[in-house]
PDB file of C-alpha atoms in Angstrom:
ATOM      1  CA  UNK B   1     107.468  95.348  84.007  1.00 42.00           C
ATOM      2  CA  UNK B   2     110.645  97.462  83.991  1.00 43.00           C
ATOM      3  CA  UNK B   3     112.055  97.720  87.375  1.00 42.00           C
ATOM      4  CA  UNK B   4     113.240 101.148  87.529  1.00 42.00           C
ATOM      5  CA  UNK B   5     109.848 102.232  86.802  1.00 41.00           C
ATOM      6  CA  UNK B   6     108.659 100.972  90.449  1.00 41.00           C
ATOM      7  CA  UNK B   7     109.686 103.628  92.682  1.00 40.00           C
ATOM      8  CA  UNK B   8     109.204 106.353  90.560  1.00 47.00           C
ATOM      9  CA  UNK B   9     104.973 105.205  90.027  1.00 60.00           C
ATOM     10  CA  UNK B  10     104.265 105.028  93.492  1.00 63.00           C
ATOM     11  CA  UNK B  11     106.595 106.043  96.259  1.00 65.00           C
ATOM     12  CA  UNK B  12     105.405 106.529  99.909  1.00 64.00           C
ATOM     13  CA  UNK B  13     106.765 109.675 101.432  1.00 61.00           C
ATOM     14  CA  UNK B  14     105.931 108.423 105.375  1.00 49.00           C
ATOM     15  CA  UNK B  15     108.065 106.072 106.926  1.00 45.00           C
ATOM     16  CA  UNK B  16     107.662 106.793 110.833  1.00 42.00           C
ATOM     17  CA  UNK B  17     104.775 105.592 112.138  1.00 48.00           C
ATOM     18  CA  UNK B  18     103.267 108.549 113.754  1.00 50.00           C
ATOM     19  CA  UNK B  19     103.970 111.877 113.209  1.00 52.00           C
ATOM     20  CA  UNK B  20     102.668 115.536 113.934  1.00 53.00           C
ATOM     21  CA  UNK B  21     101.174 116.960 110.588  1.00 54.00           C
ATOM     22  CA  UNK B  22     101.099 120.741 110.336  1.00 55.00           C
ATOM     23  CA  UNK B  23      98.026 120.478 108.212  1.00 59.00           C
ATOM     24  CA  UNK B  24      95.750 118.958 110.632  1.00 55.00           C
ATOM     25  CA  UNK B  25      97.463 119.873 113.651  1.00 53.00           C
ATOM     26  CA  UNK B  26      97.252 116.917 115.430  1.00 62.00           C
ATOM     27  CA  UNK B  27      99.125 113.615 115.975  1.00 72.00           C
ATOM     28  CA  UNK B  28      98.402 111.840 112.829  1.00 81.00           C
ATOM     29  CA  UNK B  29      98.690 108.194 112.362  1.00 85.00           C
ATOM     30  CA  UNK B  30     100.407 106.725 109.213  1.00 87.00           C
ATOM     31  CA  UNK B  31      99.043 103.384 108.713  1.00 91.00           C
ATOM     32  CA  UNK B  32     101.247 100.453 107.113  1.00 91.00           C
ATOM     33  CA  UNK B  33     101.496  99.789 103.473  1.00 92.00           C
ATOM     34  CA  UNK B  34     101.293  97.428 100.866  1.00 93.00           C
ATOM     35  CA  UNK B  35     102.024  97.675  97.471  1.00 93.00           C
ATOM     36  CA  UNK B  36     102.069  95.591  94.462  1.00 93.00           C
ATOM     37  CA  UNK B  37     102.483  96.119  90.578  1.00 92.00           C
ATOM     38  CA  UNK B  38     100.969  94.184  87.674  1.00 91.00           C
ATOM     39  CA  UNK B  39     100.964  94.734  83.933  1.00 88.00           C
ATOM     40  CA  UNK B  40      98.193  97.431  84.198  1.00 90.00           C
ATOM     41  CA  UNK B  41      98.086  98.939  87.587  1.00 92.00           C
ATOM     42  CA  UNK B  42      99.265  99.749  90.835  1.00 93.00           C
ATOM     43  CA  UNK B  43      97.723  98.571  93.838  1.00 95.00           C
ATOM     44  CA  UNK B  44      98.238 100.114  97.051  1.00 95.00           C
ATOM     45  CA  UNK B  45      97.144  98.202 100.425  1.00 96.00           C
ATOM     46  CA  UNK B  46      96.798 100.090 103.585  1.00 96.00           C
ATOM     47  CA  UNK B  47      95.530  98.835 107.427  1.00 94.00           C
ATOM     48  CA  UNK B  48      93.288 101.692 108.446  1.00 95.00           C
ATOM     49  CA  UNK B  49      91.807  99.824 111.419  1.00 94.00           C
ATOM     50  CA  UNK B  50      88.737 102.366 112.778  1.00 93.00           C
ATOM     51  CA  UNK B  51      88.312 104.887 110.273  1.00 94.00           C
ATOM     52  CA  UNK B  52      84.638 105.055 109.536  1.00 93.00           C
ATOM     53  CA  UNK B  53      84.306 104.746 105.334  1.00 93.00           C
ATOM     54  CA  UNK B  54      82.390 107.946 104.867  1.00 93.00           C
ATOM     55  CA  UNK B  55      85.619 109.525 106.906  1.00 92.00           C
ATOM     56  CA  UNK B  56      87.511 108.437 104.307  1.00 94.00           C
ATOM     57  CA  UNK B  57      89.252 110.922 101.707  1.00 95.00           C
ATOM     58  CA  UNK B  58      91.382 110.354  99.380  1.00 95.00           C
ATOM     59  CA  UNK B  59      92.898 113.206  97.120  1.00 94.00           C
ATOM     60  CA  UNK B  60      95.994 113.677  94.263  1.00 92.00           C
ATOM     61  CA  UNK B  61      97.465 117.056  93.574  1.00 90.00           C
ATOM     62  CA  UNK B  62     100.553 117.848  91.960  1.00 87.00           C
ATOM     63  CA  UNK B  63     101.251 114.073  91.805  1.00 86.00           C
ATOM     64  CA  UNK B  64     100.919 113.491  95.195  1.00 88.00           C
ATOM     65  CA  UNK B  65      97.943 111.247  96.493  1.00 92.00           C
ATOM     66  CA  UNK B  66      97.083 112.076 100.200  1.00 92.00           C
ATOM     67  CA  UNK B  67      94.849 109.255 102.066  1.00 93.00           C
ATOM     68  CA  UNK B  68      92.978 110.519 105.225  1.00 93.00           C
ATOM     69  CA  UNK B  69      90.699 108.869 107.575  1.00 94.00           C
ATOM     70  CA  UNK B  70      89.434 109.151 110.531  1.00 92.00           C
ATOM     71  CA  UNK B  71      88.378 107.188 113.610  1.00 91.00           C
ATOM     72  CA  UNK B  72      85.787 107.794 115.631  1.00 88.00           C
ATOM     73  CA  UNK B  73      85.951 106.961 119.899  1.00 83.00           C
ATOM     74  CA  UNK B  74      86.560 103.248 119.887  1.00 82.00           C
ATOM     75  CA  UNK B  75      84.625 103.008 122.991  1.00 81.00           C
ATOM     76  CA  UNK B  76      82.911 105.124 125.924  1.00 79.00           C
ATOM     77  CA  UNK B  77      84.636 108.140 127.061  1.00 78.00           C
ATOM     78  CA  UNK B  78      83.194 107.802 130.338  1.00 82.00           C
ATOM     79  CA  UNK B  79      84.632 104.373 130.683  1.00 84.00           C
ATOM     80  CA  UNK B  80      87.951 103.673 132.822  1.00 89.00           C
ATOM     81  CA  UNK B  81      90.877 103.220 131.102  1.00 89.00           C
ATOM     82  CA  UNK B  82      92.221  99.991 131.868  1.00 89.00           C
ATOM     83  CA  UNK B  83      94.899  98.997 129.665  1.00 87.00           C
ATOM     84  CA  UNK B  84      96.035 101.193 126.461  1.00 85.00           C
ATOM     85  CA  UNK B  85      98.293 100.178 123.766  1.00 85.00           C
ATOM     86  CA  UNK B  86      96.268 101.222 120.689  1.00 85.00           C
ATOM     87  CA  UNK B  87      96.204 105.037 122.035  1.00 72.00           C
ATOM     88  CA  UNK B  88      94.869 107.771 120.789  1.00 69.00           C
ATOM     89  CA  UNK B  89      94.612 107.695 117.201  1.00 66.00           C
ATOM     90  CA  UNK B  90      91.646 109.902 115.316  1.00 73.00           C
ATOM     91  CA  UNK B  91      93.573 110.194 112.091  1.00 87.00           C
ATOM     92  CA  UNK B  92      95.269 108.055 109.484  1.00 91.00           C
ATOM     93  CA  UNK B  93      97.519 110.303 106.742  1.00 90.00           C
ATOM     94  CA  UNK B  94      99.659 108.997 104.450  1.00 91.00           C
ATOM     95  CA  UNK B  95     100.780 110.343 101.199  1.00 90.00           C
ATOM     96  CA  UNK B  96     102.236 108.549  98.288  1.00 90.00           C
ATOM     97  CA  UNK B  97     103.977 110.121  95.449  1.00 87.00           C
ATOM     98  CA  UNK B  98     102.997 109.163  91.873  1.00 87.00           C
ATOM     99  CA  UNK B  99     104.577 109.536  88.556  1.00 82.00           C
ATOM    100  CA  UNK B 100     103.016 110.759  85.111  1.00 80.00           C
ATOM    101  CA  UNK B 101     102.546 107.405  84.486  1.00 85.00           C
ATOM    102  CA  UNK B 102      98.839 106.499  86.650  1.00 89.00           C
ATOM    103  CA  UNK B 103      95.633 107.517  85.305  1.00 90.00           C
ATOM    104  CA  UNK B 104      94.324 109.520  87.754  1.00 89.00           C
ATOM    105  CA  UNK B 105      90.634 109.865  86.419  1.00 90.00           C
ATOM    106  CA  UNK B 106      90.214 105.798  86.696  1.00 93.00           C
ATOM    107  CA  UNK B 107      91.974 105.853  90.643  1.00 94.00           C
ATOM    108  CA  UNK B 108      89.390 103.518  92.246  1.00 96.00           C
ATOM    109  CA  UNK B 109      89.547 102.135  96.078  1.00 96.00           C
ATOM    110  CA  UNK B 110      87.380 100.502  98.260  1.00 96.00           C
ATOM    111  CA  UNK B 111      87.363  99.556 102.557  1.00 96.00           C
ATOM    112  CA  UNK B 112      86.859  96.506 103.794  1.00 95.00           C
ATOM    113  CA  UNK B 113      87.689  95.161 107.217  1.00 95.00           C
ATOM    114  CA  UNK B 114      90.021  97.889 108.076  1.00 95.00           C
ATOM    115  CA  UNK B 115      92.145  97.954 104.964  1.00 97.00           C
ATOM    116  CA  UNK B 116      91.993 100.293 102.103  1.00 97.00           C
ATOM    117  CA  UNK B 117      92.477  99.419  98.816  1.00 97.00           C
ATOM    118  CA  UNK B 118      93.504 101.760  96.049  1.00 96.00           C
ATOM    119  CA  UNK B 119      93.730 100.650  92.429  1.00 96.00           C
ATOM    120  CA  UNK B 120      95.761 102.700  90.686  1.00 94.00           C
ATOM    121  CA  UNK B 121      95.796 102.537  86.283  1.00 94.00           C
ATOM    122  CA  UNK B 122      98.918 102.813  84.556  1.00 90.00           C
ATOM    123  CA  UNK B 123      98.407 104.960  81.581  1.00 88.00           C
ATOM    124  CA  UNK B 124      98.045 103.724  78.197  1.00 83.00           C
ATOM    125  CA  UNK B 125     101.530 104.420  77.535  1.00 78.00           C
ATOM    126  CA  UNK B 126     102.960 102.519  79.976  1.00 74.00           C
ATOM    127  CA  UNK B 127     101.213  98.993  79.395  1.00 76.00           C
ATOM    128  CA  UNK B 128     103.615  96.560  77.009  1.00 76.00           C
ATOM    129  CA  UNK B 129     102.870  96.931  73.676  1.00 79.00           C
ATOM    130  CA  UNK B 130     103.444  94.235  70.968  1.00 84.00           C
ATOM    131  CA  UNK B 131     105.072  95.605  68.064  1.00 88.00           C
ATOM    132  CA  UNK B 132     103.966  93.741  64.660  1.00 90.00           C
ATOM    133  CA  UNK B 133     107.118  93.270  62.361  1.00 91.00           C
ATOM    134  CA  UNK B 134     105.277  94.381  58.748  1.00 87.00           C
TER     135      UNK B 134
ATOM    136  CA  UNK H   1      91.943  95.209 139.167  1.00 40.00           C
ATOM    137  CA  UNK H   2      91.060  93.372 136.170  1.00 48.00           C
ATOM    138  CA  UNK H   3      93.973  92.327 133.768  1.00 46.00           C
ATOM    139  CA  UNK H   4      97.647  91.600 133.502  1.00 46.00           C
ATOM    140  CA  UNK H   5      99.979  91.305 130.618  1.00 44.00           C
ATOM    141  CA  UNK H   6     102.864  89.830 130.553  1.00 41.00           C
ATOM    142  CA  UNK H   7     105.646  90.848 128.118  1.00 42.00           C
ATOM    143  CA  UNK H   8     109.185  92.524 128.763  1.00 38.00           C
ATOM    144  CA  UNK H   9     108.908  95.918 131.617  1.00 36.00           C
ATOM    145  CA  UNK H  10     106.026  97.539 129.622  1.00 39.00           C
ATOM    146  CA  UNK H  11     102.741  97.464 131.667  1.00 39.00           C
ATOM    147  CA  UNK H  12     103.372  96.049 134.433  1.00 37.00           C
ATOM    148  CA  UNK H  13     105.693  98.496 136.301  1.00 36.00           C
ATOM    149  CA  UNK H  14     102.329 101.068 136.381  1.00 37.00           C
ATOM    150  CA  UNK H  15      99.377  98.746 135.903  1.00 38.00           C
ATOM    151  CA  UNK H  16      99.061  97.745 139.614  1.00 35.00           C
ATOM    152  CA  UNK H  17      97.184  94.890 140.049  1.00 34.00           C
ATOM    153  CA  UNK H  18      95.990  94.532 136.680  1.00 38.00           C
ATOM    154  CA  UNK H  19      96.688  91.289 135.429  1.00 39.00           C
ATOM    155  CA  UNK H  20      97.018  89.039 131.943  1.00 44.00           C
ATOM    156  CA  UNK H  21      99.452  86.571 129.557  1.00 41.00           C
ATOM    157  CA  UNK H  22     100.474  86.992 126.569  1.00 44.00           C
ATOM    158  CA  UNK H  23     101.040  83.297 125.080  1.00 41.00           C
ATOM    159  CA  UNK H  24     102.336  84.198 121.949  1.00 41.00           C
ATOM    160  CA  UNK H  25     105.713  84.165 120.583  1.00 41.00           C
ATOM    161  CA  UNK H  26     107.892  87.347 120.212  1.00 44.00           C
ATOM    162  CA  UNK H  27     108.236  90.576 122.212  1.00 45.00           C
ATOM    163  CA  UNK H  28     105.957  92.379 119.641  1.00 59.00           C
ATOM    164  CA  UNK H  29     102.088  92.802 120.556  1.00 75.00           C
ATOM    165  CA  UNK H  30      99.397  91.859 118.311  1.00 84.00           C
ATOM    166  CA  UNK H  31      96.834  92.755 118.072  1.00 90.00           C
ATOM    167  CA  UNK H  32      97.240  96.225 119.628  1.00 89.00           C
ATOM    168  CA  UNK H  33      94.457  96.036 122.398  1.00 91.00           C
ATOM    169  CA  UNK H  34      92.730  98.649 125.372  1.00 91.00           C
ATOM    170  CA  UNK H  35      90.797  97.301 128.290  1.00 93.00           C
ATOM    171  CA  UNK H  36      88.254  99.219 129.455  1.00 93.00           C
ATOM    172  CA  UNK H  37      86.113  98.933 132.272  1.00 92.00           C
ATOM    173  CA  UNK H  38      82.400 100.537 133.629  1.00 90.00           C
ATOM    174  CA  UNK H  39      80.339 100.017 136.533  1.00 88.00           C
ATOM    175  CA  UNK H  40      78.424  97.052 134.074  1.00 91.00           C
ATOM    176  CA  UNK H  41      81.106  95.531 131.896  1.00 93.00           C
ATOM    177  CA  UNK H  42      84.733  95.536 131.032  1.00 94.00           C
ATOM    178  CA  UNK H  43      85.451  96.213 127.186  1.00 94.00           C
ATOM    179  CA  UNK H  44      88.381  94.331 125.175  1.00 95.00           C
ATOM    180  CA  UNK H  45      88.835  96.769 122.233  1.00 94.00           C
ATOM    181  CA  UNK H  46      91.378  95.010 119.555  1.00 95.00           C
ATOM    182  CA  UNK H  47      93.006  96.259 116.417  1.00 94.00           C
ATOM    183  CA  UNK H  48      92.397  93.206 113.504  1.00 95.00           C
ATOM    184  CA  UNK H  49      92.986  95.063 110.069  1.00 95.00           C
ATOM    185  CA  UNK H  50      92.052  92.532 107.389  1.00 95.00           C
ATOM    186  CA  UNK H  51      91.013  89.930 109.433  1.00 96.00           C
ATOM    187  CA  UNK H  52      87.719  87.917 108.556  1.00 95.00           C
ATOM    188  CA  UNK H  53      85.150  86.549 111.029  1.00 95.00           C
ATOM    189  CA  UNK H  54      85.685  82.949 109.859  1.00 95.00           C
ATOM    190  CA  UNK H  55      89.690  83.457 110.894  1.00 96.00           C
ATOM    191  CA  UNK H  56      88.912  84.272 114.563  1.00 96.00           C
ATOM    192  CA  UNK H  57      87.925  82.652 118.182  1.00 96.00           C
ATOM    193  CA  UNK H  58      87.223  83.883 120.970  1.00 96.00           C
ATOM    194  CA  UNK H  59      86.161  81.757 124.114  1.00 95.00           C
ATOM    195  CA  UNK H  60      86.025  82.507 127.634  1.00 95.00           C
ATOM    196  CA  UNK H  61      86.809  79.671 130.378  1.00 93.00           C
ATOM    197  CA  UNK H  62      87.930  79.743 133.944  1.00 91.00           C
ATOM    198  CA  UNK H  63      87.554  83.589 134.225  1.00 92.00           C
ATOM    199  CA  UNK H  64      89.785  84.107 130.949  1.00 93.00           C
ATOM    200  CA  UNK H  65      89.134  85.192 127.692  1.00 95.00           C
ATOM    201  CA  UNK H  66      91.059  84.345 124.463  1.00 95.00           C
ATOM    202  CA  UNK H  67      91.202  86.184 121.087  1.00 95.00           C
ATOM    203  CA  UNK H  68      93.320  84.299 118.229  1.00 95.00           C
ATOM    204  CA  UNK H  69      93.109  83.709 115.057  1.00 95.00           C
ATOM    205  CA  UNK H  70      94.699  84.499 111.769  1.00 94.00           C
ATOM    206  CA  UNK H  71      95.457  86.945 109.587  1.00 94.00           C
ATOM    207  CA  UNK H  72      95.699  85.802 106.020  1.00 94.00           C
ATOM    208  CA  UNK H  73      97.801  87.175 103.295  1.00 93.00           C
ATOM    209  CA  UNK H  74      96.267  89.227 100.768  1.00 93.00           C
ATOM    210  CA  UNK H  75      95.350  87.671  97.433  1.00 91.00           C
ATOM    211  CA  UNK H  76      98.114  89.195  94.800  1.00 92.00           C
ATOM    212  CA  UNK H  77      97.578  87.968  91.092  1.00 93.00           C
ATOM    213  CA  UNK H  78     100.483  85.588  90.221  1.00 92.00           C
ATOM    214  CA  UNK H  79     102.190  88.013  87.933  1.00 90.00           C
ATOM    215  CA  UNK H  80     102.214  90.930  90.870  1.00 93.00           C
ATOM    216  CA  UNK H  81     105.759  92.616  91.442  1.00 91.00           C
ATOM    217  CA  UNK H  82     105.782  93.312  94.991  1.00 92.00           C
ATOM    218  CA  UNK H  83     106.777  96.537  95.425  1.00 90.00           C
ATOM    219  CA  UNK H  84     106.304  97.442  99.521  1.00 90.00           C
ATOM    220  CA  UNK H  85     105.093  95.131 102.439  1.00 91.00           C
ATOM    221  CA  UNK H  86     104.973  96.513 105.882  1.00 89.00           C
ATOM    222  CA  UNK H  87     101.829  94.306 106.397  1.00 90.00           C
ATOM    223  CA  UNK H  88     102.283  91.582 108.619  1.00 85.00           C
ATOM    224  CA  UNK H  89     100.546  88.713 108.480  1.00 87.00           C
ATOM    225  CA  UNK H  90     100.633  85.696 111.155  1.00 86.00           C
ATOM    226  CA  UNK H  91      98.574  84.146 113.531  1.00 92.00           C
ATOM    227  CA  UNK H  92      97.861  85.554 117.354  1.00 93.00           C
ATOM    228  CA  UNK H  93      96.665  84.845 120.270  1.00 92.00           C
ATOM    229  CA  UNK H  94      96.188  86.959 123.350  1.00 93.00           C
ATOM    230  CA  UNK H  95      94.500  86.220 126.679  1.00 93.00           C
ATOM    231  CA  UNK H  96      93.189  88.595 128.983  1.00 93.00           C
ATOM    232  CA  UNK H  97      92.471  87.305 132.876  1.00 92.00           C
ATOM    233  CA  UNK H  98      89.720  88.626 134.878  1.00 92.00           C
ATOM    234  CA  UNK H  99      90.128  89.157 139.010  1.00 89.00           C
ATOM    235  CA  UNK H 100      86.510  89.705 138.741  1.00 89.00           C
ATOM    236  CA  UNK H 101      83.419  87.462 138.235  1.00 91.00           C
ATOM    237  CA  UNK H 102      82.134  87.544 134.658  1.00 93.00           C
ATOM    238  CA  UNK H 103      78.695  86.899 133.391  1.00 93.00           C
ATOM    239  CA  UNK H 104      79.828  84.165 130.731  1.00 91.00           C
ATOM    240  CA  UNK H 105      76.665  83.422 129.555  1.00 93.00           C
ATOM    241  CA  UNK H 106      76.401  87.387 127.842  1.00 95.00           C
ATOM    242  CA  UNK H 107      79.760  87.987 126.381  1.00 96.00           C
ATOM    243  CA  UNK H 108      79.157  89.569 123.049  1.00 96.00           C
ATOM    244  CA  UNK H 109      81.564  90.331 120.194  1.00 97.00           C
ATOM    245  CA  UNK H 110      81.549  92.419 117.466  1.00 96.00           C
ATOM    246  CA  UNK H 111      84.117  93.284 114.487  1.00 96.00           C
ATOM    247  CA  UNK H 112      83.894  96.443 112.168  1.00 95.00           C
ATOM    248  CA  UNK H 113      86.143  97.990 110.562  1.00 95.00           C
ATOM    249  CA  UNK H 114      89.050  96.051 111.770  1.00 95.00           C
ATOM    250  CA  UNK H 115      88.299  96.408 115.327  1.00 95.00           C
ATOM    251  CA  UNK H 116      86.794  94.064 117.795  1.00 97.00           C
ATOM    252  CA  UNK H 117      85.047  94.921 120.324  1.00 96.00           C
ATOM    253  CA  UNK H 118      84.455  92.245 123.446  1.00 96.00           C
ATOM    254  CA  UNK H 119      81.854  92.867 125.738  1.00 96.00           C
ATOM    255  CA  UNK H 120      82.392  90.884 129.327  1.00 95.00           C
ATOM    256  CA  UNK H 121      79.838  91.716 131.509  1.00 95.00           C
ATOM    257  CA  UNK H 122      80.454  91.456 135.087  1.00 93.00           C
ATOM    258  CA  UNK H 123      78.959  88.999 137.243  1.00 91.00           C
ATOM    259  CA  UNK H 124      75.752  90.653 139.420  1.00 85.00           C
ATOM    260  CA  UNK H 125      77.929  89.843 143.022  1.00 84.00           C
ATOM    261  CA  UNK H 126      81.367  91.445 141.041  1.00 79.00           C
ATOM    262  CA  UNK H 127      79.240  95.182 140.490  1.00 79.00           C
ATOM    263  CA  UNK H 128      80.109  98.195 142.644  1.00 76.00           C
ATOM    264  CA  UNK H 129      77.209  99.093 144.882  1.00 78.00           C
ATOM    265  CA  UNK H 130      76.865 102.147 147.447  1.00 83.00           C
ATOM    266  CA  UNK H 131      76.117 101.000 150.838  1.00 88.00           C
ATOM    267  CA  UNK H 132      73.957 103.028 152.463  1.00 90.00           C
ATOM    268  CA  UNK H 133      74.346 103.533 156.415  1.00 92.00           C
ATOM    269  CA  UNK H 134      71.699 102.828 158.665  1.00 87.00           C
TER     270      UNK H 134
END
């Protein structure tokens, strides 16, 4: 695994935590990351806590992969308010930038307890090679 | 009314009479939690991304409930580069203290998605009730 290569595969645009997003004009949400390389993928990590799974959608163009979720009313809107730290959060967005090197038609990812898990291939060209001295 | 938590000039200052502790260590909060309250039962809403069944308590005794637990680090294959970790993961424990009576014997939990939802029903005597005059 060649270090340089890291930040150029998969790079995270977002780093504040919530922003206002043009696109879906609305407060958006960016949930945290995690992010870990092996010999043939990346593997991105991120805690979605809410969204519903069929919300989920997850997109690349142009090299960019956009996540997007979204959370339903976590409880009765007739209900009084009581105490509030999670707020109001009905959308996740993040987007990650990717190089040439992922194979985008074998991007898999699954949800499970609140975290979203992305597998990302590296392409064919990318994976060490072992050259046979003839 | 129902709750009070503790930690450094947040809540407190607007949250009259709503009392709770927060035992654990650090100014940070986690989980992220609401409080909600109807005429019935009070809901304890908590954000627990990742978080398994098996990793959490929650008991209820003299009027107070308790959520902790643990959140476990992800499995990584030994050869993984780690490449971005914004994830935290530790242990937690949060308490929330009811003014109220509480029906103890139908407290009900559930966790989906990375949320947990705590139903505390209130005792039959603690329920609002219109008086009628005579």
């Amino acid at each position: 695994m060649d270090g340089k290569n890291k930040q150029v595969l998969v790079k995270p645009y977002n780093s504040a935590l919530v922003k206002r997003d043009e696109q879906f004009e609305a407060l958006v949400t960016i949930p945290l990351a995690n992010i870990y390389e092996t010999g043939n993928a990346f593997v991105v990590r991120l805690d979605m806590p809410g969204a519903e799974k069929a919300s989920m959608n997850l997109t690349i163009e142009s090299g960019r992969l956009r996540i997007h979720g979204t959370v339903p009313q976590l409880y009765d809107g007739q209900a009084s308010v009581i105490v509030s730290e999670i707020g109001p959060r009905k959308k996740y967005v993040r987007d990650f930038q990717l190089g040439e090197g992922i194979e985008y038609d074998r991007v898999e990812a699954g949800f499970e307890e609140g975290v979203l898990t992305v597998t990302l291939p590296k392409a064919k060209s990318l994976l060490p090679k072992q050259i046979t001295i003839r | 009314m129902l709750v009070r938590f503790d930690y450094p000039g947040t809540l407190n200052s607007f949250l009259d009479g709503v009392a709770a502790d927060d035992y654990s260590s650090g100014i940070s909060i986690y989980p992220a939690m609401d409080v909600v309250e109807n005429e019935h039962a009070s809901v304890v809403v908590a954000e627990l991304p990742g978080v398994k069944k098996e990793d959490l308590k929650i008991s209820f005794e003299n009027n107070i409930l308790s959520i902790s637990g643990e959140r476990k680090p992800f499995e990584i294959p030994q050869d993984a580069h780690v490449l971005l970790n914004e994830i935290s993961v530790r242990e937690f424990n949060r308490v929330v203290r009811f003014s109220h009576k509480i029906d103890g014997e139908n407290i009900a939990a559930e966790l989906e998605n990375g949320v947990l939802r705590v139903t505390v029903p209130k005792a039959e005597s603690a329920r609002s009730r219109t008086i009628e005059v005579k």
